[in-house]
Coordinates of C-alpha atoms in Angstrom, one line a residue:
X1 CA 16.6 -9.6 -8.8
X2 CA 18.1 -10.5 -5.2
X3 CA 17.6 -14.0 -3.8
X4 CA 15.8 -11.8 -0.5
X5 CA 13.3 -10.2 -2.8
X6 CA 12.7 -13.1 -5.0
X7 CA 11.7 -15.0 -1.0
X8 CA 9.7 -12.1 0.0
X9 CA 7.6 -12.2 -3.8
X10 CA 7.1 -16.0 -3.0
X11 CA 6.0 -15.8 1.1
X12 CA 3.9 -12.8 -0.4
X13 CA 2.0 -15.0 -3.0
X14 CA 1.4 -17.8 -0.4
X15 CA 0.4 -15.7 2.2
X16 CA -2.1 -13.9 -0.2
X17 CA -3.8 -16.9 -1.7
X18 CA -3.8 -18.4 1.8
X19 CA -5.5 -15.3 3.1
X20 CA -7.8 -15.0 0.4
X21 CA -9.0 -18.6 0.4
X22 CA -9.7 -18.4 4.7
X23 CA -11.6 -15.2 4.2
X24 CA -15.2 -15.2 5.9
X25 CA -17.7 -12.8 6.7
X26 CA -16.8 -11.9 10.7
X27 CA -19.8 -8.8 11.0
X28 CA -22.5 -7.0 9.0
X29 CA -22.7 -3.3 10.0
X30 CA -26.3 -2.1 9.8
X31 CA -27.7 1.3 9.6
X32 CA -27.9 2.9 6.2
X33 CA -31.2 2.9 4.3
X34 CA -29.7 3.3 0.7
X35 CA -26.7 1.8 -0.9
X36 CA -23.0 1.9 0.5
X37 CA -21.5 3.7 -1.9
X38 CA -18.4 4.5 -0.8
X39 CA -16.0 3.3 2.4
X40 CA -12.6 3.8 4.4
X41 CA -11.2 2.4 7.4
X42 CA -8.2 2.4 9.8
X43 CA -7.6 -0.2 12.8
X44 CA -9.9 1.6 15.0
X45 CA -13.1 3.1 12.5
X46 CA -14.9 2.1 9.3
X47 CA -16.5 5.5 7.6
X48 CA -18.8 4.8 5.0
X49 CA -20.9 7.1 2.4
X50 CA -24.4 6.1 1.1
X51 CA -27.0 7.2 -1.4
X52 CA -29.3 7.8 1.8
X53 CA -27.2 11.0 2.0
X54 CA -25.7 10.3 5.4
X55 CA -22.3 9.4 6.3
X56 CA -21.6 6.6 9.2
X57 CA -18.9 5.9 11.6
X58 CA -18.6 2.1 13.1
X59 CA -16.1 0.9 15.4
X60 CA -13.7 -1.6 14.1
X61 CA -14.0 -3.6 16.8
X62 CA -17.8 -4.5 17.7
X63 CA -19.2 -3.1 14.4
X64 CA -21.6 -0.6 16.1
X65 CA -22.3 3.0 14.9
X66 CA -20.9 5.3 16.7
X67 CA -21.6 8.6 14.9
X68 CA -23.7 10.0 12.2
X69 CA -22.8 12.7 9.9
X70 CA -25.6 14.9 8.2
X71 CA -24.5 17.7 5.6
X72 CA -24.9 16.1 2.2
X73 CA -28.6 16.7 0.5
X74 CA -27.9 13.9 -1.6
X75 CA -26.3 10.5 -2.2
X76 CA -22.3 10.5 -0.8
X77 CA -20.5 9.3 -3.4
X78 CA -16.9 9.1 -2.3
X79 CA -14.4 10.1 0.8
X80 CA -11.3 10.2 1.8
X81 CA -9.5 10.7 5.3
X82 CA -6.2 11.3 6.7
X83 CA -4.1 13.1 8.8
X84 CA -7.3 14.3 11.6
X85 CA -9.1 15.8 8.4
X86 CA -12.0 13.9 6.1
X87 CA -12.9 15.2 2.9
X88 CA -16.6 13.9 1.1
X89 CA -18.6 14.8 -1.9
X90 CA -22.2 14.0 -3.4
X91 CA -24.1 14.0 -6.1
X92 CA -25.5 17.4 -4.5
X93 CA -22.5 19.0 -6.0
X94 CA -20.6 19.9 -2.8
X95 CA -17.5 18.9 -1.2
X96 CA -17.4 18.9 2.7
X97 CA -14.4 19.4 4.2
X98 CA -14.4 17.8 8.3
X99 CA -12.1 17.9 10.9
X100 CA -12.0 14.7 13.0
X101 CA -10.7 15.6 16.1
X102 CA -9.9 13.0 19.1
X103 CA -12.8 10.4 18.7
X104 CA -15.4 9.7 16.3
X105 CA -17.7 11.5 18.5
X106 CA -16.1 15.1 18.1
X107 CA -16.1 14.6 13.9
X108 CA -17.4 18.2 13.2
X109 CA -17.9 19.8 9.0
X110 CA -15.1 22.8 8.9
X111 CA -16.6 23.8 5.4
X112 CA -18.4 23.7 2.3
X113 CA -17.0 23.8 -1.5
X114 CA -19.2 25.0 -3.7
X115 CA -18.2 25.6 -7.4
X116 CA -18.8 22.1 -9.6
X117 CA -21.8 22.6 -11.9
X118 CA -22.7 18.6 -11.6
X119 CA -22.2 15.8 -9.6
X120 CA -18.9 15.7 -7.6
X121 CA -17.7 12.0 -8.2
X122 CA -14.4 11.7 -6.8
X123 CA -11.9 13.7 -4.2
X124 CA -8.5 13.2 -3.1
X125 CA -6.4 15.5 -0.6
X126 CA -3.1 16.0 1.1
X127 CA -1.8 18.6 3.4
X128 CA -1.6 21.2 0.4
X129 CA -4.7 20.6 -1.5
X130 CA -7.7 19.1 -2.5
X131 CA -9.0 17.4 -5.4
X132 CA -12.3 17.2 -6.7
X133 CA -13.4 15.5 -10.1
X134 CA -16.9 16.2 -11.4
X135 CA -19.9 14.7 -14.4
X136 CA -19.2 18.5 -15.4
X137 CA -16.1 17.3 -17.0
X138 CA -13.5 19.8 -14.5
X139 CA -11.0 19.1 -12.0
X140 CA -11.3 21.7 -9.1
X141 CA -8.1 22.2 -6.8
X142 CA -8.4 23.6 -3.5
X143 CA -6.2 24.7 -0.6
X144 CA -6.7 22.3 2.0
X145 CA -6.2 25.0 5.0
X146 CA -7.9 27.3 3.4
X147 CA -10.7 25.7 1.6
X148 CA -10.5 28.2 -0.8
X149 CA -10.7 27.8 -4.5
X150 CA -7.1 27.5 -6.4
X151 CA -8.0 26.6 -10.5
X152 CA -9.4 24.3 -12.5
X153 CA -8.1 21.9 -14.9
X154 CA -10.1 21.4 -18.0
X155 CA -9.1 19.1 -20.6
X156 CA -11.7 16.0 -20.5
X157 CA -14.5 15.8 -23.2
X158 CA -16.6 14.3 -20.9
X159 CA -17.5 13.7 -17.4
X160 CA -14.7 12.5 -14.6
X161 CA -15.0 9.1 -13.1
X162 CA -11.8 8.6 -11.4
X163 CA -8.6 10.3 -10.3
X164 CA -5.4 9.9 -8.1
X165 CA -3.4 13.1 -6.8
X166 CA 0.0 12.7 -5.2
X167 CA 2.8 15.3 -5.1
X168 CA 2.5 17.7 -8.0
X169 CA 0.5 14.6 -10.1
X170 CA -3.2 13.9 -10.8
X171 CA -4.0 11.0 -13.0
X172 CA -7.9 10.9 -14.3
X173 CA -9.9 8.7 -15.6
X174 CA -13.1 9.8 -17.6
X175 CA -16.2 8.7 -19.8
X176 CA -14.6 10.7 -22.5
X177 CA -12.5 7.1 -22.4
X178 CA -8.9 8.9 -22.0
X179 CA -6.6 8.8 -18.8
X180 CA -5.3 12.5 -18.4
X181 CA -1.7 13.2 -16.4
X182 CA -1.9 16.7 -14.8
X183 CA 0.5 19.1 -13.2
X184 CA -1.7 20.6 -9.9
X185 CA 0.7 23.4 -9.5
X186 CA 0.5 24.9 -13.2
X187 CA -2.7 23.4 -14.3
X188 CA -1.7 22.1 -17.6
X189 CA -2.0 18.7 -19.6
X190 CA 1.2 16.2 -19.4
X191 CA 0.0 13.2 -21.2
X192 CA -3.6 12.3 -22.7
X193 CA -3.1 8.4 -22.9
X194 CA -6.0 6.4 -25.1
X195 CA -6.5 2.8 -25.7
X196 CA -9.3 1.6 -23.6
X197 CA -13.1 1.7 -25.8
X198 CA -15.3 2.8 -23.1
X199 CA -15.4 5.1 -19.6
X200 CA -12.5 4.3 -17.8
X201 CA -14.0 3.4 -14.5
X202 CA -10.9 3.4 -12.0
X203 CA -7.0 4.8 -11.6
X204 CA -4.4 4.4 -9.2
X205 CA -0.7 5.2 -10.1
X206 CA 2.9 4.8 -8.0
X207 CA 6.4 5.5 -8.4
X208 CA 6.9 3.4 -11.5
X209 CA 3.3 2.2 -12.3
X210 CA -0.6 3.7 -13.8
X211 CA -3.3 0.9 -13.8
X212 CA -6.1 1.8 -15.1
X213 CA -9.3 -0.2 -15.2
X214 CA -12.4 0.3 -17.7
X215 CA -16.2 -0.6 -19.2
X216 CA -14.6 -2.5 -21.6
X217 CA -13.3 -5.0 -19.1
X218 CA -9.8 -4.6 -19.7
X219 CA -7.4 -3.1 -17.2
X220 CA -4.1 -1.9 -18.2
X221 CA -0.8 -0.9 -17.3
X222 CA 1.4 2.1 -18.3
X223 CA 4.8 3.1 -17.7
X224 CA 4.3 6.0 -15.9
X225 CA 8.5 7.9 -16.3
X226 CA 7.6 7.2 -19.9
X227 CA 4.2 9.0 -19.8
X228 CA 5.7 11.9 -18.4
X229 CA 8.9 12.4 -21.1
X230 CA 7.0 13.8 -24.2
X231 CA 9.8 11.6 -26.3
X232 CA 7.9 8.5 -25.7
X233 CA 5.3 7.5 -28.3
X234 CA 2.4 5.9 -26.9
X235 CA 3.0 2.5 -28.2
X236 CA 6.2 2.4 -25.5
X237 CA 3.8 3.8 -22.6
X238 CA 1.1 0.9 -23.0
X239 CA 3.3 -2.3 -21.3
X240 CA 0.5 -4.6 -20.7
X241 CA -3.1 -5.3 -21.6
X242 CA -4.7 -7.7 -19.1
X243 CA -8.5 -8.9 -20.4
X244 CA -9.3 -11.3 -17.6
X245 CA -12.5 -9.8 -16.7
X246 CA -15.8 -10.5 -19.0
X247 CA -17.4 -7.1 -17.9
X248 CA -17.1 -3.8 -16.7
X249 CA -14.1 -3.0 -13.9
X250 CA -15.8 -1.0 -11.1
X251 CA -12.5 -0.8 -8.7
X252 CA -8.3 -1.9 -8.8
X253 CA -5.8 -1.6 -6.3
X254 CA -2.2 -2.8 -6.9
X255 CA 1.0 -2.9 -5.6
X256 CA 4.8 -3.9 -6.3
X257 CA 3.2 -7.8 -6.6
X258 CA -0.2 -7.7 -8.0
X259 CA -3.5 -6.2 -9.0
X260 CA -6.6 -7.1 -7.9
X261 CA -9.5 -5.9 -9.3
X262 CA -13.6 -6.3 -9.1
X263 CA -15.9 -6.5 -12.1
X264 CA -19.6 -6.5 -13.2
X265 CA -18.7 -10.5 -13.8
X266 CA -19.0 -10.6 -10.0
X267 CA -15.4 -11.9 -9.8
X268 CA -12.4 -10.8 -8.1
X269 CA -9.3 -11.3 -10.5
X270 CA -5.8 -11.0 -8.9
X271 CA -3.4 -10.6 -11.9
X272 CA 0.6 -11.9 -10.5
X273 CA 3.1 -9.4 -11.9
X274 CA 5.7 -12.3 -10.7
X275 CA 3.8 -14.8 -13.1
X276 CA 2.7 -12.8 -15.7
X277 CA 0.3 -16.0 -16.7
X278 CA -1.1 -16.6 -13.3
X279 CA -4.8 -15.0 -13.0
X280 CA -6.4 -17.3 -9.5
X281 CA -10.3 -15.3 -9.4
X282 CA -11.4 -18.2 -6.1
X283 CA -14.4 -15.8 -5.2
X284 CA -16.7 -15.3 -7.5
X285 CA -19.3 -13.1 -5.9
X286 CA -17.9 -13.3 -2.0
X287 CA -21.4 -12.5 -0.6
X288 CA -23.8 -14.0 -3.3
X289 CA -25.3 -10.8 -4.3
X290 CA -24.7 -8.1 -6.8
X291 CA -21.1 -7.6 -8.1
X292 CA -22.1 -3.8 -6.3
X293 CA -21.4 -5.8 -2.9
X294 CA -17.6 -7.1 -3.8
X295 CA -16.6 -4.3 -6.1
X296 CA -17.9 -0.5 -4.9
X297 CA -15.3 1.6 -2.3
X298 CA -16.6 4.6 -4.5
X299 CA -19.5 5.0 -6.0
X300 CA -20.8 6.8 -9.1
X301 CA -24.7 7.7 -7.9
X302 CA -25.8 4.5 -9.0
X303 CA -23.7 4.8 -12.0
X304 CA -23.0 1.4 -12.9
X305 CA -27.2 1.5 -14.1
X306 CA -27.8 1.7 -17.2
X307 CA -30.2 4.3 -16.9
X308 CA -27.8 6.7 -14.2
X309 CA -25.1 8.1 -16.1
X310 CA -26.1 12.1 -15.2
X311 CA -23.7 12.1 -12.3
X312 CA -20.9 11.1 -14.5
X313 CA -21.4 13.6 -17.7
X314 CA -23.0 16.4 -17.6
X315 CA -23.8 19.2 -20.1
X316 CA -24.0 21.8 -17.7

């Protein structure tokens, strides 16, 4: 390790927990009339998905609603947009596809994808496809031009909650409690990794790194060049267990420094790949509500209630 990126790890780690400790709340966007289940923004927009069915544009700036979408007949349960396009899906079983033109004003649906027999919980897209996960236990690839259907990859036991697609990868996460490596082009199984005990809840990978994040409160870490060469046994793939968290993981993100992660423990626990040792969790429950409030950029159609888990495994 270079004395540069050793200085950039440690202005990074003070600048974080500096950050982290000054946050407040600066506006409250109002509008939906069911949960926010799922959100993105950019420096000019915030677009958010609810369980009301509609999905809402704010401005960045004065947190007003600026436009309104209407397609979905049922709760929104996750988006993604890039690029002038936006890509949505619901518990209705669709996937909308948008284009977003100039302003938030001209956002306009371009089609419809119809095919998943339950609940679409999760999409991702680049300029090639789009990826859909579903409770009906399939992964559906699209063309992203097109919109038309390419294949499906079956493989999970049980209904999808999470996935990550970038170049010729998806990584899945799924009730069935395995994390699935895919290849989008030929449709096949690369790696079935096991080791967490119940639904894993969340995924996100990089060039080096899967972290996954589960029910049964533990998130972990996997090697991901050693998931993809067959010669590697499991035990090698596995590099770290972290069991911080006292409940379920609802959401991760993570880059070359550290993860941070949201649980039903209402904390916020950012693990230090620097410090191995150091967990700091300063907020517990930043707004002093439900851990829903601190932890949900996607939802599940309500499926973090007990009594809700039909979006996420279906028979079908």
């Amino acid at each position: 390790e270079t004395h540069q990126t050793a200085a950039c790890k440690q202005w990074y780690q003070r600048r974080v927990r500096g950050d982290l400790r000054t946050l407040k709340n600066t506006k409250t966007l109002t509008g939906h009339t069911g949960s926010v289940l799922c959100m993105q923004y950019n420096e000019d927009i915030i677009i958010t998905g609810s369980s009301d069915a509609s999905i809402r544009v704010w401005d960045v700036r004065t947190g007003e609603q600026v436009s309104m979408l209407i397609h979905h007949c049922d709760a929104v349960l996750h988006l993604r947009f890039q690029d002038g396009l936006m890509v949505s899906c619901s518990k209705d079983r669709t996937i909308a596809v948008w284009t977003m033109g100039n302003s938030p004003q001209s956002i306009v649906m371009k089609h419809a994808l119809v095919g998943h027999r339950a609940a679409v919980n999760v999409v991702d897209f680049d300029k090639k496809y789009i990826v859909s996960a579903s409770g009906d236990r399939t992964i559906k690839v699209w063309g992203t031009e097109s919109c038309e259907f390419v294949r499906t990859l079956s493989g999970h036991t049980r209904g999808i909650a999470c996935l990550q697609y970038h170049g010729n990868l998806v990584v899945s996460g799924s009730s069935d409690c395995t994390i699935k490596l895919w290849d989008v082009e030929v449709g096949v199984i690369l790696r079935s990794l096991e080791g967490h005990d119940e639904l894993v809840r969340c995924i996100r990978f990089d060039a080096h790194r899967i972290v996954s994040g589960a029910y049964d409160g533990r998130i972990k870490v996997w090697d991901l060049k050693a998931a993809l060469d067959p010669r590697c046994s499991l035990n090698s793939i596995c590099v770290r267990t972290i069991s911080e968290h006292k409940g379920r993981v609802f959401r991760l993100q993570f880059d070359e420094f550290q993860i941070v992660s949201s649980s039903h423990d209402d904390t916020i626990v950012i693990f230090d790949f620097l410090s191995p040792h150091d967990y700091y969790s300063d907020f517990k429950c930043l707004h002093g509500g439900s851990p829903a409030l601190i932890s949900e950029c996607s939802g599940l159609s309500r499926l973090d209630s007990a009594n809700s888990l039909d979006s996420l495994d279906s028979t079908c």
